[in-house]
Tab-separated table of C-alpha atoms and ligand atoms in Angstrom:
chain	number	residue	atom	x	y	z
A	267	UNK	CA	176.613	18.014	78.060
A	268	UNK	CA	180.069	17.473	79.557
A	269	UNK	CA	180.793	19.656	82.966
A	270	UNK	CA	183.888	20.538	84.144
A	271	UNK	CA	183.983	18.521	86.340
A	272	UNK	CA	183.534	15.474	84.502
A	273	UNK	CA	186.139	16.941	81.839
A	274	UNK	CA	188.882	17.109	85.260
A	275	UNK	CA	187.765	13.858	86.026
A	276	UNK	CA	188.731	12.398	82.843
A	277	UNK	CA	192.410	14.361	82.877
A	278	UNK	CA	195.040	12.830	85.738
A	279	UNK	CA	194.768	15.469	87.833
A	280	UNK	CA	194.818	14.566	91.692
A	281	UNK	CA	191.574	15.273	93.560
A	282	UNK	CA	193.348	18.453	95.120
A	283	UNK	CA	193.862	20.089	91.937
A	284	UNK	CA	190.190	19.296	90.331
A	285	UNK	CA	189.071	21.029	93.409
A	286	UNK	CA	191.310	23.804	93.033
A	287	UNK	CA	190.048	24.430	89.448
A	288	UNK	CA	186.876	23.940	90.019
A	289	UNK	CA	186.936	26.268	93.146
A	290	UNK	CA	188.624	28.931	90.855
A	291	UNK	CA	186.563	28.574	87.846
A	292	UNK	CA	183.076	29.392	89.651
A	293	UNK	CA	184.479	32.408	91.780
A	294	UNK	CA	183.757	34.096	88.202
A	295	UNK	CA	179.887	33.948	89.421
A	296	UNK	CA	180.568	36.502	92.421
A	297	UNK	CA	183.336	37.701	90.205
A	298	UNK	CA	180.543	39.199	87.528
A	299	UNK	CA	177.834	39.925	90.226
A	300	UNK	CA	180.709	42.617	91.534
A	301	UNK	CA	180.833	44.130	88.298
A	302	UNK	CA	177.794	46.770	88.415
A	303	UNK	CA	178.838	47.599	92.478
A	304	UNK	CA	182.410	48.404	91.181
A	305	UNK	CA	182.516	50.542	88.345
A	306	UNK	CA	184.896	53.228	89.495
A	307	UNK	CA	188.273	53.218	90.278
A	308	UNK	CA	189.649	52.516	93.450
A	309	UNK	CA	191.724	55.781	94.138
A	310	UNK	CA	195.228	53.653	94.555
A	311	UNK	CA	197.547	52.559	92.972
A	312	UNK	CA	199.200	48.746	92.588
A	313	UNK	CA	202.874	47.933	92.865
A	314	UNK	CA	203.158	49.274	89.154
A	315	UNK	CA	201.566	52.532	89.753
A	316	UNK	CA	198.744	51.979	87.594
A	317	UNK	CA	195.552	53.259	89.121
A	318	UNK	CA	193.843	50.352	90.242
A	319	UNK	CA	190.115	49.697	89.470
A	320	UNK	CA	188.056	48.848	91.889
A	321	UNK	CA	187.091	45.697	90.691
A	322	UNK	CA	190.705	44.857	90.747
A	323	UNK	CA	190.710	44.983	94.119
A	324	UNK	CA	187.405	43.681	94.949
A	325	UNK	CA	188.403	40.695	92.611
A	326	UNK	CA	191.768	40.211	94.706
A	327	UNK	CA	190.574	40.141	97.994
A	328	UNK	CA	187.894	37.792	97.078
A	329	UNK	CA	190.181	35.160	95.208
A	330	UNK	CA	192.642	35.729	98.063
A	331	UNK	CA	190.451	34.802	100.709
A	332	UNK	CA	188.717	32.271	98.757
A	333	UNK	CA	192.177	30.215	98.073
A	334	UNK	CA	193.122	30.937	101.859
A	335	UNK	CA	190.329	29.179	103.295
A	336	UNK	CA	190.619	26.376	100.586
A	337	UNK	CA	193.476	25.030	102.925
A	338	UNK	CA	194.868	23.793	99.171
A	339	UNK	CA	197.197	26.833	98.380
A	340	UNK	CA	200.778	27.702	100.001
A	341	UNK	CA	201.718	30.984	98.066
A	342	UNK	CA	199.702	33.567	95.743
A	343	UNK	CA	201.462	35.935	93.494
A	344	UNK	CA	199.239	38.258	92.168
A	345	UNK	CA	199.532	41.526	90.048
A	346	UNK	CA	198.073	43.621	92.224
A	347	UNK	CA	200.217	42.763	95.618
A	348	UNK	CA	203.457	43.827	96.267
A	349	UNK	CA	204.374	40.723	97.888
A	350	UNK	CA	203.958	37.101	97.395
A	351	UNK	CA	200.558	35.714	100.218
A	352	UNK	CA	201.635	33.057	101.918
A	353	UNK	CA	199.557	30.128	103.854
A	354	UNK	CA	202.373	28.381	105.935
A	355	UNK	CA	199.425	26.090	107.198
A	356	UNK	CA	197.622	24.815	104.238
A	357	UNK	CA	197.585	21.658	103.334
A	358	UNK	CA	197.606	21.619	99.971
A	359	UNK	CA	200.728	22.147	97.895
A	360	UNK	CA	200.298	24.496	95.283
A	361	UNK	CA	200.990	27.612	94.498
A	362	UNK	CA	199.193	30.366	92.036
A	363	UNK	CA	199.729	32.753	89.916
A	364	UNK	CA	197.146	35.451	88.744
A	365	UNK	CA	195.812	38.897	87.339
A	366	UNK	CA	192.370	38.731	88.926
A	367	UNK	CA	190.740	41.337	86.618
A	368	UNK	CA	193.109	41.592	83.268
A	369	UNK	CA	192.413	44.435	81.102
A	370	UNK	CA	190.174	45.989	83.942
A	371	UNK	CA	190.713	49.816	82.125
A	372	UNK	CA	187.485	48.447	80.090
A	373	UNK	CA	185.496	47.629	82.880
A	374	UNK	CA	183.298	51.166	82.538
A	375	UNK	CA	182.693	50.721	79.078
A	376	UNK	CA	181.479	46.582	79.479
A	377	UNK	CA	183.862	45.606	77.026
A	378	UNK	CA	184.985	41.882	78.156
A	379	UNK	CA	187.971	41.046	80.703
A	380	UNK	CA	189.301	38.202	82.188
A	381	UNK	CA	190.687	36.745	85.156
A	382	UNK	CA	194.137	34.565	84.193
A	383	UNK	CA	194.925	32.070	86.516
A	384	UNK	CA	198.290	29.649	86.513
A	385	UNK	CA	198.466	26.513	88.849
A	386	UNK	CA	201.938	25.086	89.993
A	387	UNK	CA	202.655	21.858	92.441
A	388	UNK	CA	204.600	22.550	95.146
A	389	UNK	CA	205.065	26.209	97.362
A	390	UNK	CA	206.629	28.420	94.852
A	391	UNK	CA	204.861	30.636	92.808
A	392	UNK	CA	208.013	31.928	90.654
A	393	UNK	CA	208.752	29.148	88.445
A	394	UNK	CA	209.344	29.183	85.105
A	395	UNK	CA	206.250	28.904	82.594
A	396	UNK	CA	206.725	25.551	81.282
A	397	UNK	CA	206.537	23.585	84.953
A	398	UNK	CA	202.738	25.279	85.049
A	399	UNK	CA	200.487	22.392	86.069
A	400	UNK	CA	197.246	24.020	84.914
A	401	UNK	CA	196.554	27.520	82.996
A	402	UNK	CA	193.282	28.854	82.673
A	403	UNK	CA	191.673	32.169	82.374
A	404	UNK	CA	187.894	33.155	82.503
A	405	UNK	CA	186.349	35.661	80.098
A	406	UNK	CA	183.935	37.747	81.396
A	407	UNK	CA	182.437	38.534	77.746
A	408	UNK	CA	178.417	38.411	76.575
A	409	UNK	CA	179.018	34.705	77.797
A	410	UNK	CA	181.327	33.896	80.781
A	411	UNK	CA	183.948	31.284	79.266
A	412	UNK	CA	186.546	29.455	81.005
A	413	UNK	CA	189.623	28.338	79.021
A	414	UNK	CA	191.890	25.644	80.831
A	415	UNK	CA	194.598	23.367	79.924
A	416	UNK	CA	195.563	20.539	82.718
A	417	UNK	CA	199.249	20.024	80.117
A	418	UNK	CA	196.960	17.437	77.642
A	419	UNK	CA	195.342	19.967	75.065
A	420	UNK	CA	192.826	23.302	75.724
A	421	UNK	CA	189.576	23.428	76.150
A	422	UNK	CA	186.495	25.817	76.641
A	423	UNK	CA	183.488	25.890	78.621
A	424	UNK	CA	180.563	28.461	78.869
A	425	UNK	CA	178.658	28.898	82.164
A	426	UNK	CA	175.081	28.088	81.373
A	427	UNK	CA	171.753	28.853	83.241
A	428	UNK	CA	172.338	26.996	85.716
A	429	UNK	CA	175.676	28.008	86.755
A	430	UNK	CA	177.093	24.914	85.549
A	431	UNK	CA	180.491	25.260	82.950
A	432	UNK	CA	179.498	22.709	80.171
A	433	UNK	CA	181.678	21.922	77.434
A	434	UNK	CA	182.106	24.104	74.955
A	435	UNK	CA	185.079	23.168	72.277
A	436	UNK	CA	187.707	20.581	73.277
A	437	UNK	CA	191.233	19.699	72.121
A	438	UNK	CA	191.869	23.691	70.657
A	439	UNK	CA	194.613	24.453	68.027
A	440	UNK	CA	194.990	27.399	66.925
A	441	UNK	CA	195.252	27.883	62.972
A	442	UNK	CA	197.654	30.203	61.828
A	443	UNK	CA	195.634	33.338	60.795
A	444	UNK	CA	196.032	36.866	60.069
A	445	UNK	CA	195.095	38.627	62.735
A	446	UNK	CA	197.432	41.201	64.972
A	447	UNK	CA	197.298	43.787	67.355
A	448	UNK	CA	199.832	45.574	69.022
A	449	UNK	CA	199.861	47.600	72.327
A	450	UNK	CA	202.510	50.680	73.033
A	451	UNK	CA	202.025	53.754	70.743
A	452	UNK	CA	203.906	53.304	67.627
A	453	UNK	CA	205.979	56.728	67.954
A	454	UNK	CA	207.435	54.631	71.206
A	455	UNK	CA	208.012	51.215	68.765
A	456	UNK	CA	211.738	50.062	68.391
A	457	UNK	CA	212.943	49.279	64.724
A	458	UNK	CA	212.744	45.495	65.332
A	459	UNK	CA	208.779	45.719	66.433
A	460	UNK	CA	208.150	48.273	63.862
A	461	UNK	CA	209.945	45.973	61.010
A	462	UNK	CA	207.394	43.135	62.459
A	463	UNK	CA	204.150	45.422	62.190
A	464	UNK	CA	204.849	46.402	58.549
A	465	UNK	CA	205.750	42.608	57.907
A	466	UNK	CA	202.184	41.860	59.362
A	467	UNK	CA	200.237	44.478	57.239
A	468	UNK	CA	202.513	43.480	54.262
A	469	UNK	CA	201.095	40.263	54.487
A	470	UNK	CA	197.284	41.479	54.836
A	471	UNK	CA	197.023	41.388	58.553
A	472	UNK	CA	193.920	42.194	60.132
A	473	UNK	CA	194.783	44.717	62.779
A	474	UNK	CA	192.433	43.780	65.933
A	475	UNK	CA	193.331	45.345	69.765
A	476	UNK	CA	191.044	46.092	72.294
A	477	UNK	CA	193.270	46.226	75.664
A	478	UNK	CA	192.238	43.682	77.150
A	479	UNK	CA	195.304	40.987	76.743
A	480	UNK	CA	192.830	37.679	77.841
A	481	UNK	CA	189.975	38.820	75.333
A	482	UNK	CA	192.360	39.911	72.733
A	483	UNK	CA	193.803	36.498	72.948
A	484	UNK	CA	190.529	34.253	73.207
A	485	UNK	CA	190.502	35.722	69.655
A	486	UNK	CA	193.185	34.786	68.633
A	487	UNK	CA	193.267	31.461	69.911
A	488	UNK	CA	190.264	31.005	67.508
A	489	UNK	CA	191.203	32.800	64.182
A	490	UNK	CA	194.826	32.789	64.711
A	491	UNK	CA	197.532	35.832	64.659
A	492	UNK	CA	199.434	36.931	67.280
A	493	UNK	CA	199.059	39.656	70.550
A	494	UNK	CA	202.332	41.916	70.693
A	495	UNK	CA	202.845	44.369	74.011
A	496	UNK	CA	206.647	45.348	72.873
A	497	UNK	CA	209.680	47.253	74.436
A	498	UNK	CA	209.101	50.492	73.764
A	499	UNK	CA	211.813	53.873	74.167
A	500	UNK	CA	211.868	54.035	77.738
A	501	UNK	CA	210.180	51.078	78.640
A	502	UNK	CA	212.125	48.304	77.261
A	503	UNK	CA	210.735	45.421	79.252
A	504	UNK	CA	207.795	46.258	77.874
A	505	UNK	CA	204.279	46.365	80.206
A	506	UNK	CA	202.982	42.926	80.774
A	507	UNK	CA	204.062	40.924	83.592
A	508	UNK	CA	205.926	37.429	83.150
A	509	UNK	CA	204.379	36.006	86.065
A	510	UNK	CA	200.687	36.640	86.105
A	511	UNK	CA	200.096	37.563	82.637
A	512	UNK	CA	202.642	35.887	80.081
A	513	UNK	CA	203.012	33.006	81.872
A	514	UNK	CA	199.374	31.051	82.268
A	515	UNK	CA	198.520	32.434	78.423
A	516	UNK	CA	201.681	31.237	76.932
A	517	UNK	CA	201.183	27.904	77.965
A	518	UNK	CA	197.781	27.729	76.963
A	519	UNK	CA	198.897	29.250	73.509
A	520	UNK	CA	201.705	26.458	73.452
A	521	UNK	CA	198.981	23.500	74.320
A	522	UNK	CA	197.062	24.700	71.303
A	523	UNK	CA	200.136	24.106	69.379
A	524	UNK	CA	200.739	28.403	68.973
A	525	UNK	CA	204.408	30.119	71.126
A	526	UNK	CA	204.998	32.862	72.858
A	527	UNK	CA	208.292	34.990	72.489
A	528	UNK	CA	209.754	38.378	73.884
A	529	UNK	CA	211.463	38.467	70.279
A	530	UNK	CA	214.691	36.238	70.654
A	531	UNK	CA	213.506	33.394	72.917
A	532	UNK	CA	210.496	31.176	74.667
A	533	UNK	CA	208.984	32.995	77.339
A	534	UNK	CA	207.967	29.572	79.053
A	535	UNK	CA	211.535	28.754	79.944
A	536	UNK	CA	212.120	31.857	81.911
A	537	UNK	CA	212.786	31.679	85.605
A	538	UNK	CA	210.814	35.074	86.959
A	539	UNK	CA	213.551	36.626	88.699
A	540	UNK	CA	210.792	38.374	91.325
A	541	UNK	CA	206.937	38.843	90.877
A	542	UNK	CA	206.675	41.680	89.274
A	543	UNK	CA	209.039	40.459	86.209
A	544	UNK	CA	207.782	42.664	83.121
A	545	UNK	CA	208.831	41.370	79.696
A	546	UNK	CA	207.540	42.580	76.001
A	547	UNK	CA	205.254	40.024	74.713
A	548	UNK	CA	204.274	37.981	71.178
A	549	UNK	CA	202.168	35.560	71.620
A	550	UNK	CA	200.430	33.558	69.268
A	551	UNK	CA	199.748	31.249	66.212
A	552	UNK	CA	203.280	29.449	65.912
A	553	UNK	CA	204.714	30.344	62.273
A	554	UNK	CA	204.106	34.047	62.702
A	555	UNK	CA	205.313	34.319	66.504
A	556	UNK	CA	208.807	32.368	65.015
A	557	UNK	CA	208.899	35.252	61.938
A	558	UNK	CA	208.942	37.821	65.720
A	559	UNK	CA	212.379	36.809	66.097
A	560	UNK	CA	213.821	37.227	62.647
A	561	UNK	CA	211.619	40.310	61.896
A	562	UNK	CA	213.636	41.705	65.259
A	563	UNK	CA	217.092	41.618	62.829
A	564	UNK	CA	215.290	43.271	60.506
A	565	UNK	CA	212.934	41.073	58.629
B	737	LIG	O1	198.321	44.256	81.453
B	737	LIG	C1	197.207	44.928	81.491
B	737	LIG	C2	196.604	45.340	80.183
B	737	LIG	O2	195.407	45.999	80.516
B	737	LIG	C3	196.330	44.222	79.177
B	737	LIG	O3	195.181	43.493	79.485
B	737	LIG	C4	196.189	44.996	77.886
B	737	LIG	O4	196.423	44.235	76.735
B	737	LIG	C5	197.171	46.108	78.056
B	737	LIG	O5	197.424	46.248	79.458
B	737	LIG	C6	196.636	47.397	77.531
B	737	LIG	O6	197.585	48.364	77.627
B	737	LIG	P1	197.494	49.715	76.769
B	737	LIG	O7	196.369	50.488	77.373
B	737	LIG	O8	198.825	50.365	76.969
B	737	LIG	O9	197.214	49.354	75.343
C-alpha cells in the first residue's frame, strides 16, 4: 500500500506543499462527520445568490480556519466568500482556490459531492489555470476518494479504515468515451450547445448528469465523455465559476491527457478577471471537447 504521503514524497514538491496537501486532503474526515449535523440549508445566501447549504458553510469556515492556522497560506478564494481571505502573516507562500462543498444541492438526498481544491505558489489566488501547482478534489461518494495532480500525471486514493489515503490508481488518462451530460434546461440552450448535444446523441452518447460537477466528472475521468454547464438565454457566462470550479478540474482533466473549453478556447489560459469569474464549461476526454468548438459554428 502506497500513502499519500509517500506518493508526495516521491513527486518534487517542497515540504510546504506536501504538508499543504496532506493537511487538505484529511480535513475530508471532519468534512464527512459534518454531513448528518448539517442537512438543511443555511437560510443565506452566497455572493451568487444561491441559497447556501449548510454544509457549505460549515465546510468553509472549517477549511478557512484550518489553512489560517497552517501559517502556509497567504490568500483563499473561495465560492462562497465575497472577498478574497487574506493571511498577511503566514509564512508560507501559497495561495488557494476552492468550492468547499461542490454540488452541495445533493447533500439531503446522500448523493456524492466533492470538495475541489487548486494550489498556486506565491500570494495570488487569481491566476490563470495553467500556473496551478497542484489540483485536487475529494469525493465524498460510498468511498471518500481524493484525486490530485502535483503537474506529473493524476492519481487516486481511497481513505481506508484507518483513515489513511492509500493508493488507489496512478498515472490516469482518460479514454475517449461516450458519455455526456449537460446542465442548463435545454429550452434555455443556444444553437451552438444545442448543435453539440444532438452531435453527442448522434454519435450514441450516453447521457449521464447528476449535479454534482466533481462526481459527474470522477466519471468521466474514468469512462471518458465530457461535462457541459453552457451559456444559456440570459445567462451567457454560463453558471460555474472559473476560479474555484473550472480551474482545479481542468487541469486535472488536462494531466490525464482530456481539455477543457468554454467553446472557442482553453479555459486554463484565462486570467480570472475577479473571483467570482463565471464561464460556460466543456470539459473532458480531448477529441470530443475539440469537436465543442466546431460544433459551436454549427457542427
Ligand atoms: O456549481 C455548482 C453545481 O452544483 C455543480 O456542482 C453542478 O454540476 C451544477 O451546479 C448543477 O447545476 P444545475 O442544478 O443547474 O444542473
Amino acid at each position: 500500500m502506497k500513502t499519500l504521503r509517500q506518493y508526495l514524497d516521491e513527486t518534487p514538491c517542497e515540504k510546504p506543499l506536501k504538508d499543504l496537501i496532506e493537511l487538505i486532503a484529511y480535513q475530508s474526515i471532519p468534512i464527512r462527520d459534518a454531513f448528518i449535523d448539517n442537512q438543511t440549508y443555511a437560510g443565506t445566501e452566497n455572493t451568487y445568490g444561491e441559497e447556501q447549504a449548510a454544509l457549505d458553510k460549515w465546510a468553509d469556515n472549517h477549511l478557512i480556519s484550518v489553512l489560517g492556522e497552517s501559517g502556509l497560506v497567504q490568500e483563499i478564494a473561495s465560492e462562497e466568500q465575497a472577498d478574497i481571505v487574506r493571511f498577511p502573516d503566514a509564512l508560507g507562500k501559497y495561495a488557494i482556490v476552492m468550492d468547499p462543498l461542490d454540488g452541495s444541492s445533493l447533500i439531503q438526498v446522500n448523493l456524492a459531492v466533492g470538495t475541489i481544491i487548486g494550489i498556486f505558489r506565491g500570494k495570488n489566488a487569481l491566476q490563470k489555470g495553467e500556473d496551478l501547482a497542484v489540483a485536487m478534489y475529494m469525493l465524498y461518494g460510498p468511498m471518500t476518494v481524493l484525486t490530485i495532480t502535483t503537474g506529473d500525471g493524476v492519481s487516486t486514493f481511497a481513505l481506508n479504515s484507518k483513515g489513511i489515503f492509500a493508493l488507489l490508481k496512478e498515472n490516469i488518462q482518460m479514454p475517449e468515451g461516450k458519455i455526456f451530460g449537460s446542465g442548463g434546461t435545454r429550452n434555455e440552450w443556444l444553437p451552438g450547445h444545442q448543435n453539440f448535444i444532438t452531435h453527442c446523441e448522434q454519435k450514441d452518447g450516453k447521457l449521464r448528469y447528476s449535479g454534482s460537477f466533481v462526481a459527474d466528472f470522477h466519471q468521466i475521468l474514468t469512462y471518458g465523455g465530457i461535462y457541459c454547464y453552457p451559456a444559456t438565454q440570459g445567462k451567457t457566462d454560463g453558471k460555474l465559476r472559473l476560479v474555484f470550479e473550472a480551474n482545479p478540474i481542468g487541469f486535472i482533466a488536462k494531466q490525464a491527457g482530456g481539455a477543457i473549453s468554454d467553446g472557442t478556447r482553453d479555459l486554463l489560459t484565462v486570467v480570472p478577471n475577479k473571483p467570482d469569474h463565471r464561464t460556460p464549461i466543456y470539459v473532458g476526454s480531448k477529441k470530443i471537447v475539440e469537436s465543442v468548438e466546431s460544433c459551436m459554428r454549427g457542427c
